[in-house]
CSV table of C-alpha atoms and ligand atoms in Angstrom, one decimal:
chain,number,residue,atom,x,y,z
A,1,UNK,CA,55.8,39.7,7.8
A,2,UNK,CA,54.7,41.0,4.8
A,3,UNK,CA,54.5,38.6,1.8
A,4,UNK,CA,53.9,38.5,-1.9
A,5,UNK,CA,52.4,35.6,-3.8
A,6,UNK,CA,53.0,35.5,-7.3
A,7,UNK,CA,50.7,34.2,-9.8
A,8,UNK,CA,50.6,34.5,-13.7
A,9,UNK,CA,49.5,31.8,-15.5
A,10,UNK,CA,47.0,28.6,-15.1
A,11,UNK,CA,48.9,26.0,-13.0
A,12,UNK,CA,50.4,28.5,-10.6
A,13,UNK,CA,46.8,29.5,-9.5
A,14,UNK,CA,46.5,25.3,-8.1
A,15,UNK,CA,50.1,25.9,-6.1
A,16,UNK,CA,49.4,29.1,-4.7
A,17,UNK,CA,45.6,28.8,-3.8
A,18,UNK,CA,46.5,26.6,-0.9
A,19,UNK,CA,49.5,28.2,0.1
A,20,UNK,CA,47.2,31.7,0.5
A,21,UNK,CA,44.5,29.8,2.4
A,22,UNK,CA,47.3,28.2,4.7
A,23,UNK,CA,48.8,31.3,5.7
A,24,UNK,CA,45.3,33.1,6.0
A,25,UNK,CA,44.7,31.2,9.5
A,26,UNK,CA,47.5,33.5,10.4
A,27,UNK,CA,46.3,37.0,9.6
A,28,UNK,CA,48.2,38.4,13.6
A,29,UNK,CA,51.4,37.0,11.3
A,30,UNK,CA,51.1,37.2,7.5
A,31,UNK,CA,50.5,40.1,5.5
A,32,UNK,CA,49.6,38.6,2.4
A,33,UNK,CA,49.2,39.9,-1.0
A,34,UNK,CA,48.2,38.0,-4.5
A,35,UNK,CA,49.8,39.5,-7.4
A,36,UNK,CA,48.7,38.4,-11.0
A,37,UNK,CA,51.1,39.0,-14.0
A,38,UNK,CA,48.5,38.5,-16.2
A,39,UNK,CA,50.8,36.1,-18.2
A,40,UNK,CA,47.4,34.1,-18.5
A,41,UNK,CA,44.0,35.9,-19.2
A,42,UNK,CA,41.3,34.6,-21.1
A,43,UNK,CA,38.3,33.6,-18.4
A,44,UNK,CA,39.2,30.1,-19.1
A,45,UNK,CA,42.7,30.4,-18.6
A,46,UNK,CA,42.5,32.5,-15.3
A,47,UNK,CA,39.4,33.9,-14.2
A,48,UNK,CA,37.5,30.3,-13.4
A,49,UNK,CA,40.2,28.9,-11.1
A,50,UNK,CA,40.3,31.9,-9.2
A,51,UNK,CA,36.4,31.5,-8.6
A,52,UNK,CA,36.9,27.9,-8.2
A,53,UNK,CA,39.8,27.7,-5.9
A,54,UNK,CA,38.1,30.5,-3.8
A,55,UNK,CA,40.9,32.6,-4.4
A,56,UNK,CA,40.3,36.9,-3.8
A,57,UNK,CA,40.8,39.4,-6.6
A,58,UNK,CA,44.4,39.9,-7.0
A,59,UNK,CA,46.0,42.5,-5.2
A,60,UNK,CA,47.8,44.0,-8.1
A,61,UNK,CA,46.9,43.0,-11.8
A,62,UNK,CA,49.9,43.7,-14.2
A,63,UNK,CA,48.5,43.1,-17.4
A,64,UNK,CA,51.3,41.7,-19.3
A,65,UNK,CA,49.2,39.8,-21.3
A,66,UNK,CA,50.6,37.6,-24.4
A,67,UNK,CA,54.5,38.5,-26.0
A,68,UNK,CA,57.5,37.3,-27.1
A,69,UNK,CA,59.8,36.0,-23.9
A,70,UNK,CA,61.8,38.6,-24.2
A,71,UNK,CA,59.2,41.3,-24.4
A,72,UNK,CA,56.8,39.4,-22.0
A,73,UNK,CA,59.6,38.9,-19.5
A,74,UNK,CA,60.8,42.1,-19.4
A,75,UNK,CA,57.1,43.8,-19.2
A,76,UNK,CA,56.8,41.9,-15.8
A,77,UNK,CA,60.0,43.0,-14.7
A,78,UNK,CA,59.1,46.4,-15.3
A,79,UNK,CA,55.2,46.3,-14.0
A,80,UNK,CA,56.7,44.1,-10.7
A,81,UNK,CA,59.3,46.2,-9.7
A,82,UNK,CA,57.2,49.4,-9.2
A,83,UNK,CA,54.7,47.8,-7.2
A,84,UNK,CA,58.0,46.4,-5.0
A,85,UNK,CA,59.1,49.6,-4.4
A,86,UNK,CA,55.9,50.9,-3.1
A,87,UNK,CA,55.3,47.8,-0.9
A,88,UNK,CA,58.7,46.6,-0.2
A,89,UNK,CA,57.5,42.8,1.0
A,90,UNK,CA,59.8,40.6,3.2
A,91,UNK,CA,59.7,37.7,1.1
A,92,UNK,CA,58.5,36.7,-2.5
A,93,UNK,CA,56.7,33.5,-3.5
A,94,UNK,CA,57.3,32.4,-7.1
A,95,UNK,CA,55.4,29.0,-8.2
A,96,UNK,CA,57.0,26.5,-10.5
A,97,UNK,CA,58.6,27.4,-14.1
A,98,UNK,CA,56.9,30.2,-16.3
A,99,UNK,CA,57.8,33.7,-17.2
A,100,UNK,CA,56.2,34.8,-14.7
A,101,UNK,CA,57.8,32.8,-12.1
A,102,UNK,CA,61.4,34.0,-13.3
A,103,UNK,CA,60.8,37.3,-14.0
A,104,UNK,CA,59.7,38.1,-10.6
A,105,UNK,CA,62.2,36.4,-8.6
A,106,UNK,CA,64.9,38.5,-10.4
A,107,UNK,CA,62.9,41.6,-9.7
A,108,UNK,CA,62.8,41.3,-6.1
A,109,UNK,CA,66.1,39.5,-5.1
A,110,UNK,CA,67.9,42.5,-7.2
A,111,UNK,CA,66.3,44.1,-4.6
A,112,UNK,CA,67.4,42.1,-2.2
A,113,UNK,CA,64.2,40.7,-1.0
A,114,UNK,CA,64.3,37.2,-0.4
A,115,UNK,CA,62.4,34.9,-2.7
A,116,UNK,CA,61.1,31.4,-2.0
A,117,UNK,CA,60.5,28.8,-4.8
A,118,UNK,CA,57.6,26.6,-5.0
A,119,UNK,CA,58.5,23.5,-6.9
A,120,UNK,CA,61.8,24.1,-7.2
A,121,UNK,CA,64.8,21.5,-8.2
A,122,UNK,CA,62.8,19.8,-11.3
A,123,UNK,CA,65.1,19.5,-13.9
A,124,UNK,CA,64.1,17.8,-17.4
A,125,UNK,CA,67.9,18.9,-18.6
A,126,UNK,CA,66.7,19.9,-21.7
A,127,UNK,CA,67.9,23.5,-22.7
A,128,UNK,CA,65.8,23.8,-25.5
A,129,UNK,CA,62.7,24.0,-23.1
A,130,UNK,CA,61.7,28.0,-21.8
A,131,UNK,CA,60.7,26.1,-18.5
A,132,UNK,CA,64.4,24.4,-17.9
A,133,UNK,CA,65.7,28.2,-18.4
A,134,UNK,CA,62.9,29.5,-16.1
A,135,UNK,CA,63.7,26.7,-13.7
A,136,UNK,CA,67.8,27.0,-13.1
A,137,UNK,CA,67.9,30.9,-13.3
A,138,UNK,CA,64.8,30.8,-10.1
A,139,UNK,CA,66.7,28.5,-8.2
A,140,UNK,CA,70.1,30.0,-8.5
A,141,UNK,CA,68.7,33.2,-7.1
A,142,UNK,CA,66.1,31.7,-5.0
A,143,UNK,CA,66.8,31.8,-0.4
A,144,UNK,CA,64.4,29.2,-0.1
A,145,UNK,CA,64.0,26.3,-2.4
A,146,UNK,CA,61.0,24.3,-1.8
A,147,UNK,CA,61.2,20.7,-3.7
A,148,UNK,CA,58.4,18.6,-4.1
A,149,UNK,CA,60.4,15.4,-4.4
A,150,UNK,CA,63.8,13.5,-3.7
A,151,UNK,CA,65.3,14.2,-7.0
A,152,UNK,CA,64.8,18.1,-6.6
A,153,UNK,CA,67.0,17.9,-3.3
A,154,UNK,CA,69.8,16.3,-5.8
A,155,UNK,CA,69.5,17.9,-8.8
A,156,UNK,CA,70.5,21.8,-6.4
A,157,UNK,CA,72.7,19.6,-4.9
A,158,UNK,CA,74.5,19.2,-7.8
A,159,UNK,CA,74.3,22.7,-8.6
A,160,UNK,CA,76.0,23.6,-5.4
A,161,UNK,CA,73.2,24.8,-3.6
A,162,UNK,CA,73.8,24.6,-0.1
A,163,UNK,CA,71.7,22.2,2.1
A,164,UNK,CA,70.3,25.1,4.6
A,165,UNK,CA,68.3,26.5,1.3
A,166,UNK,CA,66.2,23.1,0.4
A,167,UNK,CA,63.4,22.6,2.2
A,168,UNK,CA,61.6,19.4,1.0
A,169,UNK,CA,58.1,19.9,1.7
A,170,UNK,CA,56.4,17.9,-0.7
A,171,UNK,CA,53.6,18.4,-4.0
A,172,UNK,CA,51.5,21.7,-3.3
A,173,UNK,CA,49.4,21.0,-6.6
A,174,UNK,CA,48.2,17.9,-4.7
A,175,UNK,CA,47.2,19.9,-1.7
A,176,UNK,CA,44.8,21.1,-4.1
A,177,UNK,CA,43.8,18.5,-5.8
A,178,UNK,CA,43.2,16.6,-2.4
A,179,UNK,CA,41.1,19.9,-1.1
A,180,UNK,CA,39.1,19.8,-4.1
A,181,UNK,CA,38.8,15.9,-5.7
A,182,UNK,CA,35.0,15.9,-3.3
A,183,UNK,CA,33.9,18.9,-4.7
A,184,UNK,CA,35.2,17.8,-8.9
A,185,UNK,CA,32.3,15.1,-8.3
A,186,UNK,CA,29.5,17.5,-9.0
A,187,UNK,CA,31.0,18.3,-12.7
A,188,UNK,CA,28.5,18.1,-15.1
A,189,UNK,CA,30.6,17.8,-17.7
A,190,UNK,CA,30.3,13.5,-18.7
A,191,UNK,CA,27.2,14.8,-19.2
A,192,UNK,CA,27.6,17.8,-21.4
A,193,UNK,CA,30.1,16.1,-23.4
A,194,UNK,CA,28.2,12.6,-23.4
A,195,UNK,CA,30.8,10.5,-22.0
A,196,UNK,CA,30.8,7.4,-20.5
A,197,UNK,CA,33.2,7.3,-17.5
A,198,UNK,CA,36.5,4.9,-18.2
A,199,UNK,CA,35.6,5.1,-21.9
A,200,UNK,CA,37.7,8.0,-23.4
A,201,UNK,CA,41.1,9.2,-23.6
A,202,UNK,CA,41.6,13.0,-22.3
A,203,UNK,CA,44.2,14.9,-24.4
A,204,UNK,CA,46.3,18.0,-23.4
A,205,UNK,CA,49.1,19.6,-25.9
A,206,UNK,CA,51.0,23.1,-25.5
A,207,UNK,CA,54.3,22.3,-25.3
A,208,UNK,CA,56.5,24.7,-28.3
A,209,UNK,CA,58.1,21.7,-29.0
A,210,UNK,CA,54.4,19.5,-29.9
A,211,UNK,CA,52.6,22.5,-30.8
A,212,UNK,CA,54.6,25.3,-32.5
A,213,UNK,CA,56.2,22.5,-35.6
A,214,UNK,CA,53.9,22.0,-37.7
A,215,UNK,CA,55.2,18.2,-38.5
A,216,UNK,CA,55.3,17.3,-34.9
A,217,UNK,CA,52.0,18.4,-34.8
A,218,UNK,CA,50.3,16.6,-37.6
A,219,UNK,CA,51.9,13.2,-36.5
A,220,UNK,CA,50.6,14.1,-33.7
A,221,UNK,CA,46.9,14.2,-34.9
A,222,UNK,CA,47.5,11.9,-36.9
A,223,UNK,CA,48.6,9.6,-33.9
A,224,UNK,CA,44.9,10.6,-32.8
A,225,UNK,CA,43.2,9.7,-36.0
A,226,UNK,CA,44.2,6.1,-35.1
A,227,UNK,CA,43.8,5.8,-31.4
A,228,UNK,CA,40.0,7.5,-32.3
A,229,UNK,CA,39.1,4.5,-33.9
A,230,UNK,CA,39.2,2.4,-30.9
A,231,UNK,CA,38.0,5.2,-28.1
A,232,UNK,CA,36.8,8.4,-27.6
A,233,UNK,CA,38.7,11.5,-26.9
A,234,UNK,CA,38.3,14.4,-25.1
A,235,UNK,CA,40.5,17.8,-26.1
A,236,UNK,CA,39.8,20.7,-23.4
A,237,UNK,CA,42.2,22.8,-26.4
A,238,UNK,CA,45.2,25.0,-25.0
A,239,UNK,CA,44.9,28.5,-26.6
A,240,UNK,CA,47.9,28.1,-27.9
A,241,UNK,CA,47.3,24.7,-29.8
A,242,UNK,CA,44.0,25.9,-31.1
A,243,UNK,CA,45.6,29.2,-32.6
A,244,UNK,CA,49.1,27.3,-34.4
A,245,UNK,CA,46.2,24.7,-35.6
A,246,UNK,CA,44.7,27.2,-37.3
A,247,UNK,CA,47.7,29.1,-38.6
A,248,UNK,CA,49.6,25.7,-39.8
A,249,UNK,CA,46.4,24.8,-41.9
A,250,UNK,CA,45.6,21.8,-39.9
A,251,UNK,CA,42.0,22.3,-38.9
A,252,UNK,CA,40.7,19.7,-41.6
A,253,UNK,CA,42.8,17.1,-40.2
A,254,UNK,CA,41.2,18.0,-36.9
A,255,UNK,CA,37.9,18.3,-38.5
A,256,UNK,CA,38.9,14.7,-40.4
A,257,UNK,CA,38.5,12.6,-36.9
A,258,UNK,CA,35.8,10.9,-35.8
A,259,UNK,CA,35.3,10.4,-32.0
A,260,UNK,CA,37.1,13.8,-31.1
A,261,UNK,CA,35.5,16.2,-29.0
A,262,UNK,CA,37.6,19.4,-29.2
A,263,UNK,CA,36.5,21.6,-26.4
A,264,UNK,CA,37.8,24.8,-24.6
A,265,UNK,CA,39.9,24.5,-21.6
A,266,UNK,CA,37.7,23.6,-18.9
A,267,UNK,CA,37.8,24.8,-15.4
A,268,UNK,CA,39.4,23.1,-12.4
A,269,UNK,CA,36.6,20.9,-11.4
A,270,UNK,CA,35.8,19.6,-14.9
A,271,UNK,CA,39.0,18.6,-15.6
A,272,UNK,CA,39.8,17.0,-12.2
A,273,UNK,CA,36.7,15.1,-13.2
A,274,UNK,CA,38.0,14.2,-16.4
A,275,UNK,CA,40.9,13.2,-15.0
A,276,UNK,CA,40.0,11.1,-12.6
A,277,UNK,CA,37.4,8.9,-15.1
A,278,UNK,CA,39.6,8.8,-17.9
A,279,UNK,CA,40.4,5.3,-19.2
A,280,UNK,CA,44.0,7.1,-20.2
A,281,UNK,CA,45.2,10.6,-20.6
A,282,UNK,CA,47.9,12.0,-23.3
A,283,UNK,CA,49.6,14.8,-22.7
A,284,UNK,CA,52.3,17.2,-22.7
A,285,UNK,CA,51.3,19.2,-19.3
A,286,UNK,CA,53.4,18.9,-16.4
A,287,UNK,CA,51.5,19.1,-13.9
A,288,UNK,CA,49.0,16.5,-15.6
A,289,UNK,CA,51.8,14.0,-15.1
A,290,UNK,CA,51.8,14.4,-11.4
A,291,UNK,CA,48.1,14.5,-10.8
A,292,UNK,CA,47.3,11.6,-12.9
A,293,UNK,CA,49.7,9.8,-10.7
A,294,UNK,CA,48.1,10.7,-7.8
A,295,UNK,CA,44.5,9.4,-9.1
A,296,UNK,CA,46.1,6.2,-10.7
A,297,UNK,CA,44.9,6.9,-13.7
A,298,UNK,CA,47.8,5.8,-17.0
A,299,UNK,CA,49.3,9.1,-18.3
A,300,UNK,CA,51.3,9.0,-21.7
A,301,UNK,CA,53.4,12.0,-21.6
A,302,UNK,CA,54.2,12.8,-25.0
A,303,UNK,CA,58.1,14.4,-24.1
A,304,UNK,CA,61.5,12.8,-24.5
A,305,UNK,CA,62.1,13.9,-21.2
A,306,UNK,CA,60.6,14.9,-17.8
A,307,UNK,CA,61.0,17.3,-14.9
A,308,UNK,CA,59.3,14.7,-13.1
A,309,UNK,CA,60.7,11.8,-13.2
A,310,UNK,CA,59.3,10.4,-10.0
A,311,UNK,CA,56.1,10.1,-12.1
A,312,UNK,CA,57.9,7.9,-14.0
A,313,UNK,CA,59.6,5.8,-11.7
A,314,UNK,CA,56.9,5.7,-9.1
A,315,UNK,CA,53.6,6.9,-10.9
A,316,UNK,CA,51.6,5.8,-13.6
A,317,UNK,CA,53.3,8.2,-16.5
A,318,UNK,CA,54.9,6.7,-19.4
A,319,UNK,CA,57.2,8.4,-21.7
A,320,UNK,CA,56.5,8.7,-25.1
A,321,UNK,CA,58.5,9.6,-28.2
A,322,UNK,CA,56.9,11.3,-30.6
A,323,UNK,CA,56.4,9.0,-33.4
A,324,UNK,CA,53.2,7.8,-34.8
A,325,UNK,CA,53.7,4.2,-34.3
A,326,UNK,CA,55.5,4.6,-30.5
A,327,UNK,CA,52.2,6.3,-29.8
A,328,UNK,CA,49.9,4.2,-31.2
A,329,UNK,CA,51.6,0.7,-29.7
A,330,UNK,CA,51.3,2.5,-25.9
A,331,UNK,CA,47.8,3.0,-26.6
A,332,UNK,CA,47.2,-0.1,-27.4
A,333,UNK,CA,48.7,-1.5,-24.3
A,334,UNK,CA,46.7,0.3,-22.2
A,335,UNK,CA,43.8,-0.8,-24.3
A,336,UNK,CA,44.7,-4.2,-23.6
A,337,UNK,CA,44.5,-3.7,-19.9
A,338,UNK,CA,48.6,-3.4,-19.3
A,339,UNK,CA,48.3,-1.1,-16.8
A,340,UNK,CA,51.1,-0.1,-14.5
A,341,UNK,CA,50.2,0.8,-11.3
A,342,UNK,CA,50.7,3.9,-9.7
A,343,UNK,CA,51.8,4.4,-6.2
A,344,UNK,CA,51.8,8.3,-4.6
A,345,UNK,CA,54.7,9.9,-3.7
A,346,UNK,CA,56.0,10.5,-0.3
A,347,UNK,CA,54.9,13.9,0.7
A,348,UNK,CA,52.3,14.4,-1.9
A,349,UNK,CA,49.6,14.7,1.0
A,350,UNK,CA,47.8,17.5,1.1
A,351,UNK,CA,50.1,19.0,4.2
A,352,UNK,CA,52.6,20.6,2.0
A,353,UNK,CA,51.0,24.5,2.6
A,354,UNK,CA,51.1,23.7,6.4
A,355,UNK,CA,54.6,22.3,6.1
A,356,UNK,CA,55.6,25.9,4.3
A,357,UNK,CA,53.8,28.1,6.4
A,358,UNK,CA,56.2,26.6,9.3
A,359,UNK,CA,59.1,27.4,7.8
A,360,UNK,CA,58.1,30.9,7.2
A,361,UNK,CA,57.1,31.3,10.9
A,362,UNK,CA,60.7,30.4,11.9
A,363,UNK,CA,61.8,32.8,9.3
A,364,UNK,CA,59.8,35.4,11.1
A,365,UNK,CA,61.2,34.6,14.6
A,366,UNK,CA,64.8,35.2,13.3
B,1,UD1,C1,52.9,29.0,-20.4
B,1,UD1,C2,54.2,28.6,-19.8
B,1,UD1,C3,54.3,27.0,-19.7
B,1,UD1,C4,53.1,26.5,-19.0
B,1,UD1,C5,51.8,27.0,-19.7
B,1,UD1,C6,50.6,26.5,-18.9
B,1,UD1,C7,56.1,30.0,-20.2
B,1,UD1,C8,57.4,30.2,-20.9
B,1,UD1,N1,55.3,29.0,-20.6
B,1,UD1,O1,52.9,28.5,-21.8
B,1,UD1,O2,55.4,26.7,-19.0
B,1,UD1,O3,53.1,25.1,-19.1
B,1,UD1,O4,51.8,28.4,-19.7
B,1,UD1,O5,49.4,26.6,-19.6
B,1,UD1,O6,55.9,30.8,-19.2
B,1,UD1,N2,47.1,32.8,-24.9
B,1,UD1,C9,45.7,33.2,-25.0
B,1,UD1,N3,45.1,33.4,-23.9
B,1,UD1,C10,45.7,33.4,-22.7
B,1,UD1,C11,47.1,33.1,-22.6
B,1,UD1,C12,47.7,32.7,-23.8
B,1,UD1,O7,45.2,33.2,-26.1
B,1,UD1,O8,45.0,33.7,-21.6
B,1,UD1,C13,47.8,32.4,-26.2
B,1,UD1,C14,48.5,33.6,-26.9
B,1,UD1,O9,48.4,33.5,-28.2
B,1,UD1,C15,50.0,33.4,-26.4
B,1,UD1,C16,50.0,31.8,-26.4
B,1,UD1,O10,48.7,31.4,-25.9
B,1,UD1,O11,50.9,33.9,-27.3
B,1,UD1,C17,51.1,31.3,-25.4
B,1,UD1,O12,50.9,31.9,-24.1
B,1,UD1,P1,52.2,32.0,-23.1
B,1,UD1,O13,51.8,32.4,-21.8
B,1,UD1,O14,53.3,32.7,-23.8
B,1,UD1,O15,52.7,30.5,-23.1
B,1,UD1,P2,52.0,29.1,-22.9
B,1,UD1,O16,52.1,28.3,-24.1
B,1,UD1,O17,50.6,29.4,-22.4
B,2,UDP,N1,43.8,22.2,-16.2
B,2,UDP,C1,42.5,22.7,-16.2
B,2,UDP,N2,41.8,22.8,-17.3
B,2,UDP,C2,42.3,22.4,-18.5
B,2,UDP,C3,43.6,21.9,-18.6
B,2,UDP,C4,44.3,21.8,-17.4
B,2,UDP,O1,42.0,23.0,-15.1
B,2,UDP,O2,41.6,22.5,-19.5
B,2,UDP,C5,44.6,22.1,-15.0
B,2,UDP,C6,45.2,20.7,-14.6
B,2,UDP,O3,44.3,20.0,-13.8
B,2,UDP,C7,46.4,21.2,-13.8
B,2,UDP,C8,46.9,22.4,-14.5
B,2,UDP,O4,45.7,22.9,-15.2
B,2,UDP,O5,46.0,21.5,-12.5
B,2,UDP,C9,48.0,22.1,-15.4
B,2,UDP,O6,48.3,23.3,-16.2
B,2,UDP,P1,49.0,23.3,-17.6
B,2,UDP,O7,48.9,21.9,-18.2
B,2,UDP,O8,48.4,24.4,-18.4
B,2,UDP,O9,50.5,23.7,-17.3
B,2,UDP,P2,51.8,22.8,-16.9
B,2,UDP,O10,51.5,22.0,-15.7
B,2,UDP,O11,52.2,22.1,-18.1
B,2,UDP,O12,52.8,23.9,-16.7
């Protein structure tokens, strides 16, 4: 059976890595190939995780590189679909909800090659999100929809997918996280940054909707200009942030708070570690908001809304408006030491790759 993995940009390297390794064990079986988009590039926003998360050189490197989602869509479409026509796979695996993801699943079941989804059923039902779009048009064309969670059974469900497509086989970014949380502990990087573990607040931003207004993004920093009187924080710096922080003028703000340590993103291990000693995390990431719950650590997600609402409901994420004082008054909750408590997910057990690689063996058989 001859597969392709897809990966394009930073958190589908986490889902796929253990999904590769998995069906590795069973070389007599698989025919596996990595394919990169290139969606993602920079050595920090690609090249470390596939050293870190021992994956191979891709297979095929497409080299889309940065563009409009229009432009960038449609250059994968085009780079993907020659390289399925010379290796006409029996199945396609997209992960979670970027360009990438979408792009290729339309490629290949236009082909008719079937396509599983990795992640598949998060909704946030916010249209004005690319990810939601990413995320309904995958699963409607998707032959295999692999949900992570209860509510992504529902939510295709709902849709009208039929039962025999979901396959809930739980978190893979977890598998990874699980597989690697032993090895994060030889990060150097307290060190390097001279931090004190459970003394600083870890901060991730790239959403369009934080990041690309300028007024959401200076009340934003200016949140931070308050909360950094109290603690320190830590900014491993999207390259997206960094470059709208320089167009929109906002650099002196930046530059104006004490306590701040504005770094470039950090490989896997680093952050993990960060993570995991954080006294609290703010972000806008996704899968932050799952792995946080996992390590118990309190995550305020900086959305209105969430794709992953079981980190809500069962995890240690807290939703936060974006509004200087909203932001400020969770922080000092936490501060205060009212913490919730985070419990982990059914499912979200490091097994998931081993649960998938048995429903692709009875695909085989058939
Ligand atoms: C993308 C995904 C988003 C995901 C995020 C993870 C889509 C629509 N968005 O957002 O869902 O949460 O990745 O990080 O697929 N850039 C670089 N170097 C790189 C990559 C990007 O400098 O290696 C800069 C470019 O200026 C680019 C911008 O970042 O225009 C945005 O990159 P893009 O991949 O379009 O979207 P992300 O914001 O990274
Ligand atoms: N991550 C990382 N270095 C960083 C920031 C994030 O290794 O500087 C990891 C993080 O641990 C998680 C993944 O990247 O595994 C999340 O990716 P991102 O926030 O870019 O995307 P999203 O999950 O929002 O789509």
């Amino acid at each position: 059976m001859k597969i392709h993995l897809i990966v394009g940009a930073r958190p589908n390297f986490m889902k796929i890595a253990p999904l590769y390794k998995e069906l590795a064990k069973y070389s007599d079986i698989f025919q596996v190939k990595l394919i990169h988009t290139g969606q993602h590039y920079d050595e920090r926003m690609s090249k470390f995780f596939f050293d870190e998360l021992q994956l191979p050189v891709p297979d095929k490197y497409l080299e889309v590189g940065s563009a409009s989602h229009g432009v960038q869509t449609a250059r994968i479409m085009e780079r993907y679909e020659e390289v399925l026509f010379e290796e006409k796979p029996d199945l396609v695996v997209v992960a979670g909800d970027v360009n990438s993801t979408m792009a290729c699943a339309l490629d290949a079941v236009k082909m008719h090659i079937p396509v599983a989804h990795l992640e598949a059923g998060l909704r946030s039902f916010d249209m004005s999100m690319p990810e939601e779009i990413n995320r309904i048009v995958t699963d409607s064309i998707s032959d295999y929809l692999l949900t992570p969670s209860p509510d992504g059974d529902e939510n295709l469900i709902k849709e009208g997918i039929t039962k025999e497509k979901i396959f809930r086989v739980g978190n893979i970014m977890i598998d990874s996280l699980i597989q690697y949380l032993d090895k994060s502990e030889s990060s150097t990087i307290h060190t390097e940054l001279n931090l004190q573990k459970g003394k600083y607040c870890l901060i991730t931003l790239h959403r369009p909707s934080n990041v690309d207004h300028k007024e959401n993004l200076a009340t934003i920093l200016g949140s931070f200009k308050e909360i950094a009187k109290e603690t320190v924080l830590v900014f491993p710096m999207h390259p997206r942030t960094l470059k709208n922080i320089e167009k929109m003028g906002l650099k002196n703000v930046l530059e104006s708070i004490l306590q701040l340590r504005i770094v470039p993103p950090v490989g896997y291990y680093d952050f993990i570690h960060l993570q995991r000693y954080a006294k609290f995390i703010v972000t806008d990431s996704g899968g932050i908001q799952e792995e946080s719950t996992f390590m118990n650590v309190p995550c305020l997600t900086l959305r209105d809304n969430t794709e992953r609402p079981i980190t809500v409901t069962q995890g240690s994420n807290i939703l936060v408006k974006l509004n200087k004082s909203e932001i400020i008054q969770e922080v000092e909750k936490i501060l205060q030491g009212n913490i919730k408590k985070a419990q982990i997910p059914d499912l979200w057990d490091g097994k998931t790759a081993e649960r998938i690689v048995e429903i692709f063996m009875k695909m085989e058989k058939n």
